[in-house]
Tab-separated table of C-alpha atoms in Angstrom:
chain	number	residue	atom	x	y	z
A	1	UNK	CA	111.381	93.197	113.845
A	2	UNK	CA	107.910	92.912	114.241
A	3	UNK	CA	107.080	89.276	115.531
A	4	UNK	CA	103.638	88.993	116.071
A	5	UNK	CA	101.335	86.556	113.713
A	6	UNK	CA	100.513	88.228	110.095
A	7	UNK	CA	97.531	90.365	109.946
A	8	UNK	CA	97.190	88.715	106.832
A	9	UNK	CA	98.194	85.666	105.125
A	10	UNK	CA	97.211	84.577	101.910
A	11	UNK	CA	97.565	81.146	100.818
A	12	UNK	CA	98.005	79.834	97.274
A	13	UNK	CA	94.795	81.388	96.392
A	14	UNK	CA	93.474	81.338	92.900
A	15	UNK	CA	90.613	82.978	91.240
A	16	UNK	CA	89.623	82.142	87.782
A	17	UNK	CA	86.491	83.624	85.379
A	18	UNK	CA	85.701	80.865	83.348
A	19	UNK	CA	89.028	80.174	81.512
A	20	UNK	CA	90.728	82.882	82.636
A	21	UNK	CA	93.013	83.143	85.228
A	22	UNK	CA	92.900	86.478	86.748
A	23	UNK	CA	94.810	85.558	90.224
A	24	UNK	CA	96.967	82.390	89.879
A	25	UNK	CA	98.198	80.878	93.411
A	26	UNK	CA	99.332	83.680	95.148
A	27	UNK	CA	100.919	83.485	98.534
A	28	UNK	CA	102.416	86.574	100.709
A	29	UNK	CA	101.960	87.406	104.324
A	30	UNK	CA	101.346	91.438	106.005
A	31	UNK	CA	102.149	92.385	109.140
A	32	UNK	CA	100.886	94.329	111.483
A	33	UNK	CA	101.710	97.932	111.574
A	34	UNK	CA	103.466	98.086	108.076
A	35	UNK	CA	102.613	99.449	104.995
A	36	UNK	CA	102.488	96.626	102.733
A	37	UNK	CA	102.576	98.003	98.697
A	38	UNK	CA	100.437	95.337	95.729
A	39	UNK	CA	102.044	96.194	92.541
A	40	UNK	CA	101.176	95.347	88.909
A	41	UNK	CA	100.217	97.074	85.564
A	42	UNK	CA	96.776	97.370	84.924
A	43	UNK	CA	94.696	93.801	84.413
A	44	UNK	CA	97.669	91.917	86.234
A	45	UNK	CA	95.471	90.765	89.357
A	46	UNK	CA	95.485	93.569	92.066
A	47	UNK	CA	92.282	94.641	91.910
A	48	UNK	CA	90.695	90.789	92.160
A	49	UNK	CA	93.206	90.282	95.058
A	50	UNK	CA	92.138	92.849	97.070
A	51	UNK	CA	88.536	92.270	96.138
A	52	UNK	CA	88.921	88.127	97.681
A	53	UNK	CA	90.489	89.867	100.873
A	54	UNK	CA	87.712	92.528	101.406
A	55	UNK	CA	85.419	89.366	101.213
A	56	UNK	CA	83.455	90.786	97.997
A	57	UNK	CA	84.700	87.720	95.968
A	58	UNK	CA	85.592	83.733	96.961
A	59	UNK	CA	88.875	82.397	95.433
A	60	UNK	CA	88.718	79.354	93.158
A	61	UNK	CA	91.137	77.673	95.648
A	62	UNK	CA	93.696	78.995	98.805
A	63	UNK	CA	92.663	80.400	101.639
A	64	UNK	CA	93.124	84.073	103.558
A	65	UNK	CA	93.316	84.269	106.911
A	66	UNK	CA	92.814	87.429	108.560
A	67	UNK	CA	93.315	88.309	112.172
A	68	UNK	CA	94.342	84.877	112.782
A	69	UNK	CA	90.761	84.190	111.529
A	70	UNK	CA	89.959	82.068	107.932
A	71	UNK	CA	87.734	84.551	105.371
A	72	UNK	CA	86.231	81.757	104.271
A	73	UNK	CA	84.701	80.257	107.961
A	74	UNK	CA	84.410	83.409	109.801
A	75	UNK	CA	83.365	86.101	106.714
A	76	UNK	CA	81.291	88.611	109.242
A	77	UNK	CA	84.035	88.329	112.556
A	78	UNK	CA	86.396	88.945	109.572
A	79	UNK	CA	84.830	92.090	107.808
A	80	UNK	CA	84.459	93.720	110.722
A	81	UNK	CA	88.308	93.841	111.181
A	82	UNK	CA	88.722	95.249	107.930
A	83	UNK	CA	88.448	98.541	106.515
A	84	UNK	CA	88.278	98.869	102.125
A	85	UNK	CA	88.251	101.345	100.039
A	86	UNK	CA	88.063	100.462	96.222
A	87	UNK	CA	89.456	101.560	93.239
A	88	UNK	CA	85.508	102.818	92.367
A	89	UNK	CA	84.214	103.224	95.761
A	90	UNK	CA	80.074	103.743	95.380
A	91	UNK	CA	78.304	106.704	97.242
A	92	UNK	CA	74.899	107.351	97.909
A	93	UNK	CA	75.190	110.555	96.122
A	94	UNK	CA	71.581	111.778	97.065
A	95	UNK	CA	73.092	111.463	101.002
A	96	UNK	CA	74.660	114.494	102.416
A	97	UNK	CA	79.027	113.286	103.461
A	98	UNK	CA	77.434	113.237	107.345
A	99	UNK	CA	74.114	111.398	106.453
A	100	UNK	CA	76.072	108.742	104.553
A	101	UNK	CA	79.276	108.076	107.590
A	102	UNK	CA	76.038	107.601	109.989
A	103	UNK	CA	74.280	105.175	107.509
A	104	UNK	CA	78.117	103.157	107.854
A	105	UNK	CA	78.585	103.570	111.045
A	106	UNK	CA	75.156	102.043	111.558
A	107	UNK	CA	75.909	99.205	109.601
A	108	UNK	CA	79.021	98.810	112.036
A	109	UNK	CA	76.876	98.719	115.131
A	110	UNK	CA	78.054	102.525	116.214
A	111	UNK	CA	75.028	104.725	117.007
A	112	UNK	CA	74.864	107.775	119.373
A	113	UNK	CA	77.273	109.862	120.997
A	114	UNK	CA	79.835	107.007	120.043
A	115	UNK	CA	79.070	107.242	116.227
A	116	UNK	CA	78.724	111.516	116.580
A	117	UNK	CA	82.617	111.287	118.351
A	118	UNK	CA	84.194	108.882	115.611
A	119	UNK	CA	82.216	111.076	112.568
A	120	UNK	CA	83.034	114.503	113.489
A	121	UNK	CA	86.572	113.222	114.181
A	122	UNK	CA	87.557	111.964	110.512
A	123	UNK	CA	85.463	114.682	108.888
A	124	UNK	CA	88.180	117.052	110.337
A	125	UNK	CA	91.052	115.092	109.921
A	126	UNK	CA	89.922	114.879	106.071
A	127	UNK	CA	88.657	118.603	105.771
A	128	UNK	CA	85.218	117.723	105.286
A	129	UNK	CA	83.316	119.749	107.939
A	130	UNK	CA	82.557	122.722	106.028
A	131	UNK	CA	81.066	120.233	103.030
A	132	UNK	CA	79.106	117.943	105.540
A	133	UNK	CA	75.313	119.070	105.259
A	134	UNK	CA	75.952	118.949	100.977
A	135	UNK	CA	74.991	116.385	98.999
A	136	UNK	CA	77.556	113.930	97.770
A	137	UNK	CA	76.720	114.337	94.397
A	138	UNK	CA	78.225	117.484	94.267
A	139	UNK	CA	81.650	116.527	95.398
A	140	UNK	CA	84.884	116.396	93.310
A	141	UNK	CA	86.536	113.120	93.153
A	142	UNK	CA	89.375	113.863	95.582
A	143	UNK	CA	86.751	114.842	98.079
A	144	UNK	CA	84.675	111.530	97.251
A	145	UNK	CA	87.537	109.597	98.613
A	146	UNK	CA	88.374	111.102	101.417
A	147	UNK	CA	84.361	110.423	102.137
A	148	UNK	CA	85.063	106.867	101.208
A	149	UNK	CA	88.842	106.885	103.787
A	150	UNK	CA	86.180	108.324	106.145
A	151	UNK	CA	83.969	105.286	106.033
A	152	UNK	CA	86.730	102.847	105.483
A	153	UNK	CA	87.600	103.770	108.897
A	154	UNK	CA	85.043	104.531	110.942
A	155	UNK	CA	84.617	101.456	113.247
A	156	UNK	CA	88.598	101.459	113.709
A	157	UNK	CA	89.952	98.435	111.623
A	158	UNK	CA	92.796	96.556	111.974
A	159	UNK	CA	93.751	96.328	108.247
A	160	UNK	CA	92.880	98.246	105.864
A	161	UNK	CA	92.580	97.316	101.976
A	162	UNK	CA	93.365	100.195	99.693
A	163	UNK	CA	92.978	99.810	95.974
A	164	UNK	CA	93.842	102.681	93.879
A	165	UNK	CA	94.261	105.018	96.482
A	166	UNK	CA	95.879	108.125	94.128
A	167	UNK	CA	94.167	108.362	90.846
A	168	UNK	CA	93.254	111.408	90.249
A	169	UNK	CA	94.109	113.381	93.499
A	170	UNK	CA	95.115	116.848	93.604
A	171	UNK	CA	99.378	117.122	95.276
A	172	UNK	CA	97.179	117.981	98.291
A	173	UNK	CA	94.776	115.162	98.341
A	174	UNK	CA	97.487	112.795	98.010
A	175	UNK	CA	99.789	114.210	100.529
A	176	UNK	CA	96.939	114.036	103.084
A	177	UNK	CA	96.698	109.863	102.122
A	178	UNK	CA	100.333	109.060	102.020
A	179	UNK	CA	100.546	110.708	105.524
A	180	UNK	CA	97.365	109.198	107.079
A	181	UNK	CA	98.477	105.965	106.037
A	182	UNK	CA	101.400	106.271	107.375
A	183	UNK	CA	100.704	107.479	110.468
A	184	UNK	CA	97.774	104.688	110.590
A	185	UNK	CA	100.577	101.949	109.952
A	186	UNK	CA	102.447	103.472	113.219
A	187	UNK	CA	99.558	102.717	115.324
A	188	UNK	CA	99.475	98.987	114.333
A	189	UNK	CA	96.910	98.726	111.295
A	190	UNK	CA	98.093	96.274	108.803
A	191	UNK	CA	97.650	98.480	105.587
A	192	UNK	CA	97.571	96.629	102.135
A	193	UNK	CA	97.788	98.630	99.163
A	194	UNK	CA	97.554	98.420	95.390
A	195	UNK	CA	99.170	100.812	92.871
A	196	UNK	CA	100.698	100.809	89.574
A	197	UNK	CA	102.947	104.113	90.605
A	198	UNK	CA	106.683	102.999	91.601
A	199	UNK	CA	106.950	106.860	93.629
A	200	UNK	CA	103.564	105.975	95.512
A	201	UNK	CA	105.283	102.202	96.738
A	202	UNK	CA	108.633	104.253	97.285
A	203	UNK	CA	107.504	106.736	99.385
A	204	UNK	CA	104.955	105.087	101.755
A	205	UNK	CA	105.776	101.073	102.055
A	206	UNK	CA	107.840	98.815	104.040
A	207	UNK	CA	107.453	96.380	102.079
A	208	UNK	CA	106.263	95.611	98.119
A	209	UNK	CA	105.035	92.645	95.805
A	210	UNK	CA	104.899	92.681	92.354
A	211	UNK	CA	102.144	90.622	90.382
A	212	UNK	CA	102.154	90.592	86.584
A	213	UNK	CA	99.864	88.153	84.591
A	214	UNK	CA	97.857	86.459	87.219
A	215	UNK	CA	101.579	85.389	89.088
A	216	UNK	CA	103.859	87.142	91.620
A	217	UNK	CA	107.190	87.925	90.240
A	218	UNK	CA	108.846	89.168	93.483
A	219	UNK	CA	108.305	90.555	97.313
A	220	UNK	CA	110.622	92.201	99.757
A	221	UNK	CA	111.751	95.754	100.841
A	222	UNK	CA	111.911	98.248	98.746
């Protein structure tokens, strides 16, 4: 057993829109080098979860704590830590796939032989090199996200926040996820992800919570 501090702790947070509730004091903990699995039909809360931990939106009340460090006080030391891919992710489509990972790895402070290395490394592991110099506009969706795993992990988080990650993926496509996340898990990355599919949680997690209206029902092994 694994008994290091969480990679990630959330506690009793709570986001509301207006009236609504969308996320309604929600408290689990990930740890580091597991697959950790967000379950929930569609509209249940995953998607604004994962959205407070990547830092894109505050909760009402609670507090996450990431890398021992709060979201909330440290949001920069915190995002740099963390690796997201959304359910939507947005490319620059006009970008070529290599023009785009060295925009992101710019933002991350890697430039150079450094940023060349960590690029041409993930465009192979994602069979991307022969689609590099085109422009991303011209991809198919499966090949959009494995740009947007690409840039999720370019600067070498330690979690990563996956929201989605399946819809619409070729058998191929989704095989090449389930293993990378897997194998990312093994080297120590905290990985959170959120699915509606019950064979996606059963095949890749270590552990699972359910959410369902705004509350979580449950959390454990699978």
């Amino acid at each position: 057993m694994n008994q290091s501090p969480p990679a990630i702790i959330l506690n009793s947070i709570t986001r509301c829109f207006g009236q609504n509730i969308a996320v309604d004091n929600l408290s689990l903990e990930v740890r580091r080098g597991e697959v950790f699995s967000f379950l929930g039909m569609n509209g249940a809360g995953k998607t604004t979860t994962l959205r407070m931990m990547a830092g894109v939106l505050r909760p009402s009340s609670g507090q996450i704590i990431i890398g021992g460090l709060d979201l909330a006080e440290y949001p920069e030391q915190v995002k740099r830590t963390i690796g997201y891919i959304p359910d939507r992710p947005y490319l620059y489509g006009r970008l070529t796939a290599r023009e785009f990972l060295v925009f992101v790895a710019a933002l991350y402070g890697l430039t150079g032989e450094q940023a060349e290395l960590c690029i041409e490394e993930f465009l192979g592991k994602y069979e991307l090199l022969k689609v590099q110099h085109q422009l991303i506009d011209s991809f198919s969706h499966g090949m959009k996200q494995r740009l947007a795993t690409c840039a999720a992990l370019l600067h070498r988080p330690s979690v990563l926040i996956v929201d989605e990650p399946m819809v619409g993926l070729d058998p191929h496509g989704a095989k090449l996820l389930k293993e990378s996340f897997r194998s990312y898990a093994q080297s120590g990355i905290a990985i959170f992800l959120s699915t509606h599919s019950l064979n996606v949680a059963e095949e890749i997690s270590d552990r699972l919570a359910i959410i369902h209206r705004a509350k979580l029902l449950c959390q454990g092994s699978v």
